[in-house]
Amino acid sequence: MKDEIRKHMRKKREQLSESERKQASKQAARWLETLLKEDMLIASYRAFRAELEILPSAKGTWCYPRVLDETHMEMIVPDDFRRGRYGIEEPIGKSVDPKQIDIILVPLLAYDENGYRIGYGKGYYDRYLKKCSALKIGVAYCFQKVADTWPHDLDVKLDLILTPAGITRV
């Protein structure tokens, strides 16, 4: 079932025009801005496969994921970026302590009203989120909400969902 949802949501995202994606990304970023402060460490991601693209604001220090191996990632304050293992841009720079992150933006393919998500299925984010005490924010288009994500013991619950329409506590 999760694989069917993944496939369906990827297709729906990819059907959006470039203009629609940019507009939705700008709207979501405006909502996010209301949560940010100058002294925050914000973990984000580089948009991939038509994900919402949250560009760094002037507030806070921003870091991004780098895949270490088949199961783990780390967050890096970037000096530069290069193509990584899955074709996603990854940062080159200094690693950050997961406990120092204030907000972590989490990409997803689907989410439910209880704050659980369906990602790409490798578990990188769930393993990393267990190390963080950060505010966990799933980033999604409004149409990515589903009735159930069938969470299991390894899944980590999100605190908020950020969409172009606003921020929802879950």
mmCIF file of C-alpha atoms in Angstrom:
data_model
loop_
_atom_site.group_PDB
_atom_site.id
_atom_site.type_symbol
_atom_site.label_atom_id
_atom_site.label_comp_id
_atom_site.label_asym_id
_atom_site.label_seq_id
_atom_site.Cartn_x
_atom_site.Cartn_y
_atom_site.Cartn_z
ATOM 1 C CA MET A 1 0.000 0.000 0.000
ATOM 2 C CA LYS A 2 2.782 2.463 0.890
ATOM 3 C CA ASP A 3 4.492 1.829 -2.454
ATOM 4 C CA GLU A 4 1.246 2.632 -4.278
ATOM 5 C CA ILE A 5 0.916 5.900 -2.354
ATOM 6 C CA ARG A 6 4.545 6.775 -3.078
ATOM 7 C CA LYS A 7 4.024 6.205 -6.789
ATOM 8 C CA HIS A 8 0.737 8.133 -6.861
ATOM 9 C CA MET A 9 2.118 11.150 -4.967
ATOM 10 C CA ARG A 10 5.296 11.332 -7.049
ATOM 11 C CA LYS A 11 3.134 11.374 -10.166
ATOM 12 C CA LYS A 12 0.833 14.095 -8.768
ATOM 13 C CA ARG A 13 3.809 16.283 -7.823
ATOM 14 C CA GLU A 14 5.443 15.828 -11.205
ATOM 15 C CA GLN A 15 2.197 16.876 -12.950
ATOM 16 C CA LEU A 16 2.457 20.335 -11.407
ATOM 17 C CA SER A 17 3.861 23.012 -13.683
ATOM 18 C CA GLU A 18 7.102 24.769 -12.767
ATOM 19 C CA SER A 19 5.063 27.894 -12.061
ATOM 20 C CA GLU A 20 2.699 26.021 -9.718
ATOM 21 C CA ARG A 21 5.631 24.484 -7.826
ATOM 22 C CA LYS A 22 7.384 27.847 -7.443
ATOM 23 C CA GLN A 23 4.217 29.564 -6.237
ATOM 24 C CA ALA A 24 3.452 26.795 -3.729
ATOM 25 C CA SER A 25 7.048 26.867 -2.475
ATOM 26 C CA LYS A 26 6.922 30.639 -1.943
ATOM 27 C CA GLN A 27 3.639 30.367 -0.033
ATOM 28 C CA ALA A 28 4.991 27.618 2.238
ATOM 29 C CA ALA A 29 8.209 29.593 2.843
ATOM 30 C CA ARG A 30 6.170 32.640 3.955
ATOM 31 C CA TRP A 31 4.407 30.511 6.575
ATOM 32 C CA LEU A 32 7.706 29.030 7.751
ATOM 33 C CA GLU A 33 9.191 32.493 8.154
ATOM 34 C CA THR A 34 6.745 33.147 11.026
ATOM 35 C CA LEU A 35 8.505 30.425 13.081
ATOM 36 C CA LEU A 36 12.112 31.408 12.432
ATOM 37 C CA LYS A 37 14.461 33.421 14.651
ATOM 38 C CA GLU A 38 17.954 34.791 14.022
ATOM 39 C CA ASP A 39 19.768 32.414 16.376
ATOM 40 C CA MET A 40 18.168 29.178 15.137
ATOM 41 C CA LEU A 41 19.858 26.249 13.452
ATOM 42 C CA ILE A 42 17.464 25.076 10.727
ATOM 43 C CA ALA A 43 17.887 21.730 8.973
ATOM 44 C CA SER A 44 16.336 21.733 5.532
ATOM 45 C CA TYR A 45 16.704 19.699 2.326
ATOM 46 C CA ARG A 46 17.422 20.277 -1.348
ATOM 47 C CA ALA A 47 14.232 19.851 -3.389
ATOM 48 C CA PHE A 48 14.128 16.674 -5.476
ATOM 49 C CA ARG A 49 11.468 15.168 -7.721
ATOM 50 C CA ALA A 50 9.134 18.192 -7.582
ATOM 51 C CA GLU A 51 9.235 18.574 -3.771
ATOM 52 C CA LEU A 52 8.404 21.958 -2.319
ATOM 53 C CA GLU A 53 11.597 24.005 -2.397
ATOM 54 C CA ILE A 54 12.184 25.908 0.816
ATOM 55 C CA LEU A 55 14.983 28.375 0.154
ATOM 56 C CA PRO A 56 16.969 29.653 3.132
ATOM 57 C CA SER A 57 15.800 32.910 4.631
ATOM 58 C CA ALA A 58 18.036 35.552 6.142
ATOM 59 C CA LYS A 59 17.057 34.208 9.569
ATOM 60 C CA GLY A 60 19.110 31.498 11.226
ATOM 61 C CA THR A 61 21.869 29.169 10.093
ATOM 62 C CA TRP A 62 20.819 26.534 7.589
ATOM 63 C CA CYS A 63 22.118 22.997 7.183
ATOM 64 C CA TYR A 64 21.335 20.167 4.766
ATOM 65 C CA PRO A 65 21.536 16.353 4.697
ATOM 66 C CA ARG A 66 24.438 14.342 3.357
ATOM 67 C CA VAL A 67 24.083 10.557 2.997
ATOM 68 C CA LEU A 68 26.890 8.704 4.782
ATOM 69 C CA ASP A 69 26.059 5.094 3.876
ATOM 70 C CA GLU A 70 23.074 2.844 3.159
ATOM 71 C CA THR A 71 21.292 3.761 6.403
ATOM 72 C CA HIS A 72 22.622 7.030 7.855
ATOM 73 C CA MET A 73 22.861 10.713 7.040
ATOM 74 C CA GLU A 74 24.259 13.789 8.744
ATOM 75 C CA MET A 75 23.433 17.487 8.536
ATOM 76 C CA ILE A 76 26.046 19.889 7.178
ATOM 77 C CA VAL A 77 26.343 23.683 7.178
ATOM 78 C CA PRO A 78 27.327 24.056 3.523
ATOM 79 C CA ASP A 79 30.319 25.725 1.955
ATOM 80 C CA ASP A 80 29.190 24.290 -1.379
ATOM 81 C CA PHE A 81 27.020 21.519 -2.900
ATOM 82 C CA ARG A 82 27.641 18.510 -5.149
ATOM 83 C CA ARG A 83 25.500 15.681 -6.565
ATOM 84 C CA GLY A 84 25.138 12.887 -4.018
ATOM 85 C CA ARG A 85 24.293 9.190 -4.029
ATOM 86 C CA TYR A 86 20.654 9.558 -5.179
ATOM 87 C CA GLY A 87 21.225 12.471 -7.552
ATOM 88 C CA ILE A 88 20.244 14.953 -4.846
ATOM 89 C CA GLU A 89 22.509 17.929 -4.177
ATOM 90 C CA GLU A 90 24.441 17.331 -0.958
ATOM 91 C CA PRO A 91 26.438 19.842 1.061
ATOM 92 C CA ILE A 92 30.183 20.017 1.491
ATOM 93 C CA GLY A 93 31.055 21.593 4.828
ATOM 94 C CA LYS A 94 30.965 21.154 8.584
ATOM 95 C CA SER A 95 28.773 18.523 10.264
ATOM 96 C CA VAL A 96 26.396 19.678 13.008
ATOM 97 C CA ASP A 97 25.361 17.934 16.215
ATOM 98 C CA PRO A 98 21.739 16.753 15.770
ATOM 99 C CA LYS A 99 20.940 17.947 19.302
ATOM 100 C CA GLN A 100 21.817 21.528 18.304
ATOM 101 C CA ILE A 101 19.162 21.730 15.559
ATOM 102 C CA ASP A 102 16.144 23.882 16.456
ATOM 103 C CA ILE A 103 13.903 23.094 13.470
ATOM 104 C CA ILE A 104 14.153 20.244 10.990
ATOM 105 C CA LEU A 105 12.199 20.403 7.734
ATOM 106 C CA VAL A 106 11.315 16.916 6.556
ATOM 107 C CA PRO A 107 10.420 16.079 2.952
ATOM 108 C CA LEU A 108 7.692 13.509 2.429
ATOM 109 C CA LEU A 109 5.463 11.845 -0.112
ATOM 110 C CA ALA A 110 2.366 11.625 2.102
ATOM 111 C CA TYR A 111 1.292 12.423 5.663
ATOM 112 C CA ASP A 112 -1.661 11.695 7.920
ATOM 113 C CA GLU A 113 -3.531 13.741 10.537
ATOM 114 C CA ASN A 114 -1.548 12.060 13.316
ATOM 115 C CA GLY A 115 1.774 13.437 12.090
ATOM 116 C CA TYR A 116 3.192 10.308 10.503
ATOM 117 C CA ARG A 117 4.703 10.398 7.038
ATOM 118 C CA ILE A 118 5.532 8.213 4.114
ATOM 119 C CA GLY A 119 8.964 9.021 2.755
ATOM 120 C CA TYR A 120 10.991 7.330 0.049
ATOM 121 C CA GLY A 121 11.285 4.144 2.103
ATOM 122 C CA LYS A 122 14.953 4.045 3.112
ATOM 123 C CA GLY A 123 14.441 5.319 6.687
ATOM 124 C CA TYR A 124 17.187 7.963 6.634
ATOM 125 C CA TYR A 125 15.022 10.686 8.171
ATOM 126 C CA ASP A 126 13.388 8.458 10.792
ATOM 127 C CA ARG A 127 16.800 7.326 12.051
ATOM 128 C CA TYR A 128 18.090 10.911 12.087
ATOM 129 C CA LEU A 129 14.975 12.346 13.753
ATOM 130 C CA LYS A 130 15.468 9.973 16.704
ATOM 131 C CA LYS A 131 18.718 11.846 17.467
ATOM 132 C CA CYS A 132 17.065 15.289 17.393
ATOM 133 C CA SER A 133 15.060 17.244 19.913
ATOM 134 C CA ALA A 134 14.214 19.763 17.178
ATOM 135 C CA LEU A 135 10.750 20.871 16.127
ATOM 136 C CA LYS A 136 9.957 18.370 13.349
ATOM 137 C CA ILE A 137 8.095 19.933 10.426
ATOM 138 C CA GLY A 138 6.863 17.898 7.459
ATOM 139 C CA VAL A 139 6.813 19.894 4.224
ATOM 140 C CA ALA A 140 4.048 18.989 1.776
ATOM 141 C CA TYR A 141 1.591 20.080 -0.842
ATOM 142 C CA CYS A 142 -1.976 20.084 0.485
ATOM 143 C CA PHE A 143 -2.921 17.121 -1.723
ATOM 144 C CA GLN A 144 -0.332 14.899 -0.004
ATOM 145 C CA LYS A 145 -2.538 14.313 3.054
ATOM 146 C CA VAL A 146 -3.871 10.752 3.253
ATOM 147 C CA ALA A 147 -6.192 8.939 5.663
ATOM 148 C CA ASP A 148 -3.528 6.541 6.953
ATOM 149 C CA THR A 149 0.235 6.020 6.611
ATOM 150 C CA TRP A 150 0.337 2.709 8.513
ATOM 151 C CA PRO A 151 3.123 3.776 10.892
ATOM 152 C CA HIS A 152 5.356 1.207 12.548
ATOM 153 C CA ASP A 153 7.706 1.302 15.551
ATOM 154 C CA LEU A 154 10.586 2.909 13.628
ATOM 155 C CA ASP A 155 8.519 5.848 12.330
ATOM 156 C CA VAL A 156 8.971 9.202 14.053
ATOM 157 C CA LYS A 157 5.968 11.478 14.486
ATOM 158 C CA LEU A 158 6.168 15.018 13.133
ATOM 159 C CA ASP A 159 5.143 18.036 15.236
ATOM 160 C CA LEU A 160 3.832 20.268 12.445
ATOM 161 C CA ILE A 161 2.917 20.063 8.774
ATOM 162 C CA LEU A 162 3.869 23.011 6.553
ATOM 163 C CA THR A 163 1.898 23.418 3.312
ATOM 164 C CA PRO A 164 1.255 26.350 0.992
ATOM 165 C CA ALA A 165 -2.028 26.831 2.891
ATOM 166 C CA GLY A 166 -0.432 27.159 6.329
ATOM 167 C CA ILE A 167 0.985 25.348 9.328
ATOM 168 C CA THR A 168 -0.922 22.579 11.105
ATOM 169 C CA ARG A 169 -0.075 21.070 14.485
ATOM 170 C CA VAL A 170 -0.395 17.279 14.389
#
